[in-house]
Coordinates of N, CA and C in Angstrom, one line a residue:
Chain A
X1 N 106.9 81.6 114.9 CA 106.8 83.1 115.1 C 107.9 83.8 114.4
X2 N 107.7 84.6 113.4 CA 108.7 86.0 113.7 C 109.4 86.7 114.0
X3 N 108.6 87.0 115.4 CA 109.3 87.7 116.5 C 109.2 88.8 115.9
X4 N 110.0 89.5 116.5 CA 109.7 91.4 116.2 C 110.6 91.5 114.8
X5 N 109.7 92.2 113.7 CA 110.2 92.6 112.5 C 110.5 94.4 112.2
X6 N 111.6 94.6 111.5 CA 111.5 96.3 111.1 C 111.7 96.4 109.6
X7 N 111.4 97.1 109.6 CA 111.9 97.8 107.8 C 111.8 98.9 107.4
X8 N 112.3 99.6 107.0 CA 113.6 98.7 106.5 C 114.7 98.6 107.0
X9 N 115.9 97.9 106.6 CA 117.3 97.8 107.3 C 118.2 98.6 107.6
X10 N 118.1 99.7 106.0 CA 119.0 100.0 105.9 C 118.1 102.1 104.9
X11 N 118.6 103.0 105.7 CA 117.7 104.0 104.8 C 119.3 105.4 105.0
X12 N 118.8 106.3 103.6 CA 119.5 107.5 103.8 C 118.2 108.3 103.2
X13 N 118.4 109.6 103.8 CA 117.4 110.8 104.1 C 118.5 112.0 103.7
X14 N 117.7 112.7 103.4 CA 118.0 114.0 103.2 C 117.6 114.8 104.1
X15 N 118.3 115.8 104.6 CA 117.6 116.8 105.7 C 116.3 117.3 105.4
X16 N 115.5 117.3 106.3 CA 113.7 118.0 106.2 C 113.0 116.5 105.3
X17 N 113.8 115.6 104.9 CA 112.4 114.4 104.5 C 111.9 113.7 105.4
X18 N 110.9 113.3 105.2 CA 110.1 112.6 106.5 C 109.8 111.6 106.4
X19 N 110.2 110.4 106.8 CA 109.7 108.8 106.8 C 109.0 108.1 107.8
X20 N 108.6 106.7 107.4 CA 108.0 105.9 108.8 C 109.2 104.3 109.0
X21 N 109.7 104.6 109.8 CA 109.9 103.3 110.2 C 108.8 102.0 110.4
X22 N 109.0 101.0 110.1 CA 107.9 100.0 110.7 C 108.5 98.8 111.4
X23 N 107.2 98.8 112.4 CA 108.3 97.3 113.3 C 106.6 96.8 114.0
X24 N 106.7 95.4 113.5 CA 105.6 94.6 113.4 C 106.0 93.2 115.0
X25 N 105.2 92.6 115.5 CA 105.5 91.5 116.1 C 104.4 90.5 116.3
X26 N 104.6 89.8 116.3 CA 103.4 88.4 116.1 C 102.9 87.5 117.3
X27 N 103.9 88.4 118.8 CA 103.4 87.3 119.7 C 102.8 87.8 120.6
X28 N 101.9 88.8 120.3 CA 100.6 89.5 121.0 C 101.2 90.0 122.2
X29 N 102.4 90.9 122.2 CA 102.6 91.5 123.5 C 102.1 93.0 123.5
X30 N 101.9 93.1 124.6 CA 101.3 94.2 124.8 C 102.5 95.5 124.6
X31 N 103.1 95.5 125.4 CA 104.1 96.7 125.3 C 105.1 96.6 124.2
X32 N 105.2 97.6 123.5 CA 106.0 97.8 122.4 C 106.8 99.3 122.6
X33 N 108.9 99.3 121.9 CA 109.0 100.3 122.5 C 110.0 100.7 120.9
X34 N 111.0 102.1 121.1 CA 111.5 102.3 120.2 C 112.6 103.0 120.7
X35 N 113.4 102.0 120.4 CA 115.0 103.1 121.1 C 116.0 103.2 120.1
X36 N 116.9 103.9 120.3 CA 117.8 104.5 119.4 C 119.5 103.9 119.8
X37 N 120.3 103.6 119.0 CA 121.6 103.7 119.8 C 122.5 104.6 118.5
X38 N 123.9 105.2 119.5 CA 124.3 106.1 118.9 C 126.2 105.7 119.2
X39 N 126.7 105.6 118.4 CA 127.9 105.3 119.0 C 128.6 105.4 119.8
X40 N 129.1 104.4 120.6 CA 129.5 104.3 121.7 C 129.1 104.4 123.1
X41 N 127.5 104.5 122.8 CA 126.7 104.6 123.8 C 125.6 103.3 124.0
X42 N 125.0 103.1 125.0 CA 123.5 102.1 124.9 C 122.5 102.9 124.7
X43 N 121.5 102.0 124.5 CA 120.4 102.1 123.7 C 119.5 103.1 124.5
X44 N 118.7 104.0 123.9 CA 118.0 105.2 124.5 C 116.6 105.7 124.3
X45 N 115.7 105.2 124.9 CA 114.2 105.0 124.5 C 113.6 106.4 123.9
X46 N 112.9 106.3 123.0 CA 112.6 107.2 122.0 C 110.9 107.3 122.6
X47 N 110.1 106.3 122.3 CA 108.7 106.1 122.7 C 108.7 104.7 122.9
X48 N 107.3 104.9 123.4 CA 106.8 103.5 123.8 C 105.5 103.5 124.5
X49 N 104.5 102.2 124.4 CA 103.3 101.9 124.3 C 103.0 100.6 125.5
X50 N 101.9 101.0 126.1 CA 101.7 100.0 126.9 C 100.6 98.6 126.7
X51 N 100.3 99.8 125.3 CA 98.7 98.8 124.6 C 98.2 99.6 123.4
X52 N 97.1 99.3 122.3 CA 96.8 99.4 121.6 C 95.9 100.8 121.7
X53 N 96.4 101.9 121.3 CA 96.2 103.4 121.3 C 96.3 104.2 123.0
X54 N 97.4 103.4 123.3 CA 98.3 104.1 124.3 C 100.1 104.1 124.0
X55 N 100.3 105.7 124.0 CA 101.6 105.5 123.9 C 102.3 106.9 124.7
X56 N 103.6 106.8 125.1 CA 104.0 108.2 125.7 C 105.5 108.6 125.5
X57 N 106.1 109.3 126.0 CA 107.6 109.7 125.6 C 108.6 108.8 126.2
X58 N 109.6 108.8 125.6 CA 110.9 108.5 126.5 C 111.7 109.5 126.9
X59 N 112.8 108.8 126.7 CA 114.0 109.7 127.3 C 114.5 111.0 125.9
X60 N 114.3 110.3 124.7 CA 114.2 111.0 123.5 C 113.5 111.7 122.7
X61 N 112.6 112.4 122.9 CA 111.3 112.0 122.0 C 111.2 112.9 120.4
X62 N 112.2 113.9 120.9 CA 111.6 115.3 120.2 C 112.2 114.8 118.5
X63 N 111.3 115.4 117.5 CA 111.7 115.1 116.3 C 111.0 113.6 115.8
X64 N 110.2 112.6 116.8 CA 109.8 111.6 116.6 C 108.1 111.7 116.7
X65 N 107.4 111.1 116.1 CA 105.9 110.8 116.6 C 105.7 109.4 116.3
X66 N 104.9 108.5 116.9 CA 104.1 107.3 117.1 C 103.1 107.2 117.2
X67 N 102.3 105.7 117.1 CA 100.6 105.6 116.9 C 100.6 104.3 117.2
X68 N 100.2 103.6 118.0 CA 99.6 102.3 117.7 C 97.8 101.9 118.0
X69 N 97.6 101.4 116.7 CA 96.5 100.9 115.9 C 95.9 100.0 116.5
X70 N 96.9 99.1 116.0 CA 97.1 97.5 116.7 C 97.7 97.1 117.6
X71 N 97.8 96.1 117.8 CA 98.5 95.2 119.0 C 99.8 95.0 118.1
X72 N 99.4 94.4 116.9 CA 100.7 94.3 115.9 C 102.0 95.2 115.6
X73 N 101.2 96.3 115.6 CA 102.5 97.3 115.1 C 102.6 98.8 115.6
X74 N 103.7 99.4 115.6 CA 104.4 100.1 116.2 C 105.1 101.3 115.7
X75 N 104.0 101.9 113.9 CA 105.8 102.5 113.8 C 105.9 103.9 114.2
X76 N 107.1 104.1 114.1 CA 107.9 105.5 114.0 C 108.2 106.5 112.8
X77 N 107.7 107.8 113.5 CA 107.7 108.4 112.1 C 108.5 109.6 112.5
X78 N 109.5 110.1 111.2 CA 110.5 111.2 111.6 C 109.8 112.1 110.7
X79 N 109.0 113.5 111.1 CA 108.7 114.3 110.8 C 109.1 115.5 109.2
X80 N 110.7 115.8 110.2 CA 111.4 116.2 109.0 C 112.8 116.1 109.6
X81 N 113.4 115.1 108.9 CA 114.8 114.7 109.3 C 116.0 115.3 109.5
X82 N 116.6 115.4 110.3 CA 118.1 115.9 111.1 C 119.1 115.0 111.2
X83 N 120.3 115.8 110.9 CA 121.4 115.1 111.1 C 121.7 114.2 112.1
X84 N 121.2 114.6 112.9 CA 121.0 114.1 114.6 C 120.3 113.2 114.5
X85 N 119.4 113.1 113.6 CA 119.2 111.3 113.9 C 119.5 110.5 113.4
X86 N 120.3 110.8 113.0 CA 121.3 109.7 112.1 C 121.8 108.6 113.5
X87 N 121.0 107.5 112.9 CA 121.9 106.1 114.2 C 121.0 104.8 113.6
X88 N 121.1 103.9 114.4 CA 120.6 103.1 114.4 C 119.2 102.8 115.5
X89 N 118.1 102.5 114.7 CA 116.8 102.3 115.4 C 116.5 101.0 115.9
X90 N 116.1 100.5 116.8 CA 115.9 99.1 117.8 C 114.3 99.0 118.4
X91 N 113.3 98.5 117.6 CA 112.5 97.8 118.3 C 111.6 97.0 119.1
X92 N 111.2 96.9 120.5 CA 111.4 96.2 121.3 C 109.9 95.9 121.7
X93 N 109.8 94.6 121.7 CA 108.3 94.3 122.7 C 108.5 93.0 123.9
X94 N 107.5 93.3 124.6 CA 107.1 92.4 125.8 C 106.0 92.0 126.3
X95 N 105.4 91.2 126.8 CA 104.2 90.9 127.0 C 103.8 92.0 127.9
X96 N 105.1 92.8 129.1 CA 104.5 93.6 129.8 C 103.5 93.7 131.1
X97 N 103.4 92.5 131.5 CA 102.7 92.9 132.4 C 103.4 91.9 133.6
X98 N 103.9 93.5 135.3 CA 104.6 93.1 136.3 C 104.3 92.1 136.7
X99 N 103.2 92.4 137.1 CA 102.9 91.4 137.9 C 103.4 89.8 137.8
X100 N 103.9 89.1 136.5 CA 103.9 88.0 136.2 C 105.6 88.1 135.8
X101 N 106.6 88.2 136.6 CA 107.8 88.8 136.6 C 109.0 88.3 134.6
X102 N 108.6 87.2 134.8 CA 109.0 86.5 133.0 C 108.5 87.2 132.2
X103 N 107.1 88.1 131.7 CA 106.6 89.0 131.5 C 107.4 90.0 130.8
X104 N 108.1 90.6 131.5 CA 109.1 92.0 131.5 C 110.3 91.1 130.0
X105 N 110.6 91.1 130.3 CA 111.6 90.5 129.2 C 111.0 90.7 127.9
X106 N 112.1 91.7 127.8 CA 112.1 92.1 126.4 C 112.7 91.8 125.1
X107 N 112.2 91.4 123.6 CA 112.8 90.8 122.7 C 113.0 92.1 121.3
X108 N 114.1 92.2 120.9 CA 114.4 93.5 119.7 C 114.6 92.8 118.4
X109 N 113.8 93.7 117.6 CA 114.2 93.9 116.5 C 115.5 93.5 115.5
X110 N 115.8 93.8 114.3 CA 117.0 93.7 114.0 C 117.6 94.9 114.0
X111 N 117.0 96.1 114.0 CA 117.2 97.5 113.7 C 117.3 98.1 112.1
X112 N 117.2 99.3 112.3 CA 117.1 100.0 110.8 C 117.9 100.8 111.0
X113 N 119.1 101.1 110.0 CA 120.4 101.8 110.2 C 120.0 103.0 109.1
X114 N 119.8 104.2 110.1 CA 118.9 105.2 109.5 C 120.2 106.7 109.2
X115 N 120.6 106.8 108.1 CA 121.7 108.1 107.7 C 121.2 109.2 107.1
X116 N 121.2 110.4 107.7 CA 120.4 111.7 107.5 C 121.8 112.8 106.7
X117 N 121.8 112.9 105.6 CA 122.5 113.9 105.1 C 122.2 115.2 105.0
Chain B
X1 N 115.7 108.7 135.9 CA 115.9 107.5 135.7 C 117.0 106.9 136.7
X2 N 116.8 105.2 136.5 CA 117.9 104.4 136.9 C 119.2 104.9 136.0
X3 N 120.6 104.8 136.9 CA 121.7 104.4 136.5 C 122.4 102.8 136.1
X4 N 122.7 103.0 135.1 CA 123.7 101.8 135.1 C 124.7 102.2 134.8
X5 N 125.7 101.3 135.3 CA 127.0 101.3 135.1 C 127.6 99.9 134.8
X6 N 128.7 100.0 133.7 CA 129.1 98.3 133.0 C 130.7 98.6 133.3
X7 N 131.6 97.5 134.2 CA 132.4 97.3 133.9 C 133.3 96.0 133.2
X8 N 134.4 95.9 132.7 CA 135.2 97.1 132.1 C 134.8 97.6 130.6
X9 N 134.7 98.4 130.3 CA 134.4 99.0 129.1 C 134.7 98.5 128.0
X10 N 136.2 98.1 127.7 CA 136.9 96.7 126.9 C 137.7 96.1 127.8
X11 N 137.6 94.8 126.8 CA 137.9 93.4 127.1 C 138.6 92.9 126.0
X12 N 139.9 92.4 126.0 CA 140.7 91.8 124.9 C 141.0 90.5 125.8
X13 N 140.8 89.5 124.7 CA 141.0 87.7 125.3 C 141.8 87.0 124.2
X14 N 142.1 86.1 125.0 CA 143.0 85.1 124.1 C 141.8 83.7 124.2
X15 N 141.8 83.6 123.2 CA 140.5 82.1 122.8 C 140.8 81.2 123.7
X16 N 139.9 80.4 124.9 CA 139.9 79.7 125.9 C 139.8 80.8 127.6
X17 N 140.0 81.7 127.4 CA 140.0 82.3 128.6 C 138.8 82.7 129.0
X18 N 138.9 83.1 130.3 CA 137.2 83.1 131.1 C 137.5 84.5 131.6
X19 N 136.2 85.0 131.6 CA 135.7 86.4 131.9 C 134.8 86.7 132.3
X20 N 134.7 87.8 133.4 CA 133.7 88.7 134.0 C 133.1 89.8 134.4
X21 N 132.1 90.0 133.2 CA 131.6 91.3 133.4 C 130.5 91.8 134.1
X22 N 130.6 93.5 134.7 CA 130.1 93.8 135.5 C 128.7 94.8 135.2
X23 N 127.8 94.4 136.2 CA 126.9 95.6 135.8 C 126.3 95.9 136.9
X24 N 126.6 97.1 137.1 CA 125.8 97.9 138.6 C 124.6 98.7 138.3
X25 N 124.3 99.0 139.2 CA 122.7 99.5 139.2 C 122.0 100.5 140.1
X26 N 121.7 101.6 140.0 CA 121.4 102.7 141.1 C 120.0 102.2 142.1
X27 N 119.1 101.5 141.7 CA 117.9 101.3 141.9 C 117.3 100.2 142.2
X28 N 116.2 99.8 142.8 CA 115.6 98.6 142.7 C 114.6 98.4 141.3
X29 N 114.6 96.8 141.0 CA 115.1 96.7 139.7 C 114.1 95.3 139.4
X30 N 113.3 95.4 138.4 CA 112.2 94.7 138.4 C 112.5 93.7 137.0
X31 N 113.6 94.1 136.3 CA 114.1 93.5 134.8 C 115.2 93.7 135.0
X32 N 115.7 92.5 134.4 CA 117.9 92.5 134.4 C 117.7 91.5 133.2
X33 N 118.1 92.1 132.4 CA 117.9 91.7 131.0 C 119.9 91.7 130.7
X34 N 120.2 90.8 129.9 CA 121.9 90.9 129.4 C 122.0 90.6 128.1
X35 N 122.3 91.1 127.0 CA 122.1 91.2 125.7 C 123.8 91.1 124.9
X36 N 123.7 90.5 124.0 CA 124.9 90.4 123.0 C 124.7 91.1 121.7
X37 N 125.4 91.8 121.5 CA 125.2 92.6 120.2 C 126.1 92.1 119.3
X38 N 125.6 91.5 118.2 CA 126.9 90.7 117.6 C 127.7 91.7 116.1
X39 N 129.1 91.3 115.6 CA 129.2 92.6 114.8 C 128.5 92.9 113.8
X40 N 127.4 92.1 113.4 CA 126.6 92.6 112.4 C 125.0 93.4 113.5
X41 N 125.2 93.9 114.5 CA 124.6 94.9 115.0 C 123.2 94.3 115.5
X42 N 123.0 92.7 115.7 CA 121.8 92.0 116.0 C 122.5 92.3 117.7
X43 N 120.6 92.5 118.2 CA 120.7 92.3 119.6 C 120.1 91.0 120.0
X44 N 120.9 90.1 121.4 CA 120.9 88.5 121.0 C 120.6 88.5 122.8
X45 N 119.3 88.3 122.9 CA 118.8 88.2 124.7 C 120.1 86.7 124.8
X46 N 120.6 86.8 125.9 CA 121.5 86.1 126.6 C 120.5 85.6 128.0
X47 N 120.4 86.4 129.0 CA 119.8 86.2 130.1 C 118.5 87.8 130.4
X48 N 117.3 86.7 131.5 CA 116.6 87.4 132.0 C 116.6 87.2 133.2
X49 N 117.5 88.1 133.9 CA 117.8 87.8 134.7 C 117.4 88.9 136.4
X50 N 116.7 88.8 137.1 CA 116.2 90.1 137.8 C 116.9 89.8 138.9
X51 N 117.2 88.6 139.2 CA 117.5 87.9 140.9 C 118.0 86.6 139.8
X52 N 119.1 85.9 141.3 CA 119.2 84.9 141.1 C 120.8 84.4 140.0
X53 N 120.4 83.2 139.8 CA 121.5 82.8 139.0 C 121.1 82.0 137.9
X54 N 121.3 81.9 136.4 CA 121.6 81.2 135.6 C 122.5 80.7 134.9
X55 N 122.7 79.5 134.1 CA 123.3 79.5 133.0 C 122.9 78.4 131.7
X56 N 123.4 78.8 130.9 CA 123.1 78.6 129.5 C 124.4 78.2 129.1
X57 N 125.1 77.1 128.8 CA 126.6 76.6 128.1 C 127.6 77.0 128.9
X58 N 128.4 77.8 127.9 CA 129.3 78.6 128.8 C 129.5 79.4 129.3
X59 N 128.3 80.1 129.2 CA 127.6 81.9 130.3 C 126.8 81.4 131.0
X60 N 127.2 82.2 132.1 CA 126.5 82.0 133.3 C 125.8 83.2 134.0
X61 N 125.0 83.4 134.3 CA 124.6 85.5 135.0 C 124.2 85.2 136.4
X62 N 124.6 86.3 137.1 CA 123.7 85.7 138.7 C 123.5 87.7 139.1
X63 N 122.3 87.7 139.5 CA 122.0 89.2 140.4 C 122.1 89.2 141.5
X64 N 122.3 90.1 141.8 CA 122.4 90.4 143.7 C 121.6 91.3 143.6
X65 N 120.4 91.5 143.6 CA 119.3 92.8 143.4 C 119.8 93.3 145.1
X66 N 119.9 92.6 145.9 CA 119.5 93.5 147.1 C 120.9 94.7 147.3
X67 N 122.4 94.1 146.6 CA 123.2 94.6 147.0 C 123.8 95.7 145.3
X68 N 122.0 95.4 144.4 CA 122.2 96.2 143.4 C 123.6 95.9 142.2
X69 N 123.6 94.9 141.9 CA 124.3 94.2 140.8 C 124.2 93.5 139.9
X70 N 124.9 92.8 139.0 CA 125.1 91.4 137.8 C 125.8 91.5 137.2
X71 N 126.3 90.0 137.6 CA 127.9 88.8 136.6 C 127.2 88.6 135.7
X72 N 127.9 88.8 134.4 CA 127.9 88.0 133.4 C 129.1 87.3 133.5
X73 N 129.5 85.9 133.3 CA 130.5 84.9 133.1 C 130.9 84.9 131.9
X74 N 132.0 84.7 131.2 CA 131.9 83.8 130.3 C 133.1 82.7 130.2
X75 N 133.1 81.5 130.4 CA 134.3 80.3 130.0 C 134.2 80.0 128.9
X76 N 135.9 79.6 128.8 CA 136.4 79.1 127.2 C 135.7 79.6 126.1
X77 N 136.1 81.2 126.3 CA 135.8 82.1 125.0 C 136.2 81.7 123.8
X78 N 135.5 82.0 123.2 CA 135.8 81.6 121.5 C 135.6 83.2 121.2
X79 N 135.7 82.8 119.6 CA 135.8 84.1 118.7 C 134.7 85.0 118.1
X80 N 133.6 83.6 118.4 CA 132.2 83.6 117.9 C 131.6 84.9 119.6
X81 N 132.2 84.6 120.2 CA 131.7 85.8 121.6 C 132.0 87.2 121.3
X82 N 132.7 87.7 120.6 CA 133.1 88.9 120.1 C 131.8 89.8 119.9
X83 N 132.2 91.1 120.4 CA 130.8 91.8 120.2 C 131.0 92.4 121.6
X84 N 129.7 93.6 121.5 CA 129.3 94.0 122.8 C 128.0 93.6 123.8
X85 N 128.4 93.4 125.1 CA 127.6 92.9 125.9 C 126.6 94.1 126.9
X86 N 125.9 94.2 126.6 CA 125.0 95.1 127.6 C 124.0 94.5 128.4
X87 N 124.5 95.3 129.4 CA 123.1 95.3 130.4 C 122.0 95.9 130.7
X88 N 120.6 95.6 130.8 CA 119.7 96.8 130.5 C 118.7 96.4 132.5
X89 N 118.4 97.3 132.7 CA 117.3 97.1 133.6 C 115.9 97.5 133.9
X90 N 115.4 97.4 134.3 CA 114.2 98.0 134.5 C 113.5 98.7 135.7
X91 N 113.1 99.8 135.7 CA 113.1 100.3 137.4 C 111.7 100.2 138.1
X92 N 112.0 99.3 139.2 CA 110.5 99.2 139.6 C 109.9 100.4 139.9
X93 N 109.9 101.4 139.6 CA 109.3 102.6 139.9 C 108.8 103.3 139.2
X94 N 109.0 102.8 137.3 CA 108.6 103.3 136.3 C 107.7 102.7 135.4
X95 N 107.4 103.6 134.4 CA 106.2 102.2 133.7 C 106.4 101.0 133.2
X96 N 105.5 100.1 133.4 CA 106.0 98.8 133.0 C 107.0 98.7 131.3
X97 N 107.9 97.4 131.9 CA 108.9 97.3 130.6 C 110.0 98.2 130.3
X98 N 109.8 99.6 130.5 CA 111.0 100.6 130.0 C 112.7 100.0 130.7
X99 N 113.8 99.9 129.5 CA 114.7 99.7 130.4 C 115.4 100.5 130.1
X100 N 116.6 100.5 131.1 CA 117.9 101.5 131.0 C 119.1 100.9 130.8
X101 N 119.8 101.1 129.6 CA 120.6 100.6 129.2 C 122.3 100.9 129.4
X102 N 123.0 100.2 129.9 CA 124.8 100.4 130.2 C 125.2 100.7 129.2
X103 N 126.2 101.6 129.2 CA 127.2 101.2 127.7 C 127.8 100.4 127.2
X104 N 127.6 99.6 127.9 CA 128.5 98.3 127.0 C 129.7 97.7 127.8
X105 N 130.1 96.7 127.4 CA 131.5 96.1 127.4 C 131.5 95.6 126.1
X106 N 132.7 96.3 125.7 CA 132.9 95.7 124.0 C 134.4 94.6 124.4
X107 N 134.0 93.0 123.8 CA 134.7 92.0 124.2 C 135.5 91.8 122.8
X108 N 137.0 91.6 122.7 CA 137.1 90.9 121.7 C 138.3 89.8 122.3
X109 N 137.8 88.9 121.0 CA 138.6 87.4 121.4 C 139.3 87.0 120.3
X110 N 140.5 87.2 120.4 CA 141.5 86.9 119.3 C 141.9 84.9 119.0
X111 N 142.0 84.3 118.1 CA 142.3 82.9 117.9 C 143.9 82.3 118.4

């Protein structure tokens, strides 16, 4: 397996351009999520999906939209880009479901190190 | 949301010394996840840890869910440990999977 994939690694934007992040994973987990970190801080959830054309906000959301199609993939798309989102993107899937407590455990991405000029 | 809180924030070591960091928690807590971020910015699952105690080599993690905590250990640090260590959790009260993440303990281990 793969494991959870993103791409790209590494991106610079210009203010008001709009991209898609992509982050793929291969081990049929249901919940898939998308957090952000920003220096000096931990990681800070942007969106996230509990299943295949369900998804809702995090703690971040504004300036982001999401979609998931598939079970496979996840991505993120920055509408029209701000300095402010300049950081690095992370992410994350799990199989998701409580009830089966090993479940919850979540595995990340490598991240996309995203710079907005 | 849950709080977390990570103590100490840095950590400077001399290679072979043992260490332990903290991670508190406002909430009852359904995921205790402990993560290594290494300097090239990979996040590296260490422990899943909700309750209980593990270890793996020379880390070891144990929770005290009832009294809202977790150890991360580490003996006979090397240089290869360098990086930051986070704690993330998950709040039984929210939707499945979301966690909340510490700021870190940034470790470094000199030769």
């Amino acid at each position: 397996n793969a494991g959870v994939t993103q791409t790209p690694k590494f991106q610079v934007l210009k203010t008001g351009q709009s991209m898609t992040l992509q982050c793929a994973q291969d081990m049929n987990h249901e919940y898939m999520s998308w957090y952000r970190q920003d220096p000096g801080m931990g990681l800070r959830l942007i969106h996230y999906s509990v299943g295949a054309g369900i998804t809702d906000q995090g703690e971040v959301p504004n300036g982001y939209n999401v979609s998931r199609s598939t079970t496979e993939d996840f991505p993120l798309r920055l509408l029209s880009a701000a300095p402010s989102q300049t950081s690095v993107y992370f992410c994350a899937s799990s199989r998701g479901r409580q009830t089966v407590s090993s479940y919850n455990e979540q595995f990340f991405g490598p991240g996309t190190r995203l710079t907005v000029l | 949301g849950i709080q977390v809180e990570q103590s100490p924030p840095d950590l400077i070591l001399q290679e072979g010394a043992n260490s332990t960091l903290r991670c508190n928690f406002s909430d009852s807590v359904n995921n205790l996840q402990w993560f290594h971020q290494n300097p090239w910015g990979q996040l590296i699952n260490l422990f899943y840890i909700p309750s209980g105690t593990k270890q793996n080599g020379r880390l070891s993690a144990t929770t005290v869910a009832t009294e809202r905590y977790s150890l991360l250990y580490i003996s006979s640090s090397q240089t290869t440990d360098s990086g930051v260590y986070f704690c993330a959790v998950g709040d039984r009260g929210s939707t499945l999977g979301r966690l909340y993440f510490g700021r870190g303990t940034q470790l470094t281990v000199w030769p």
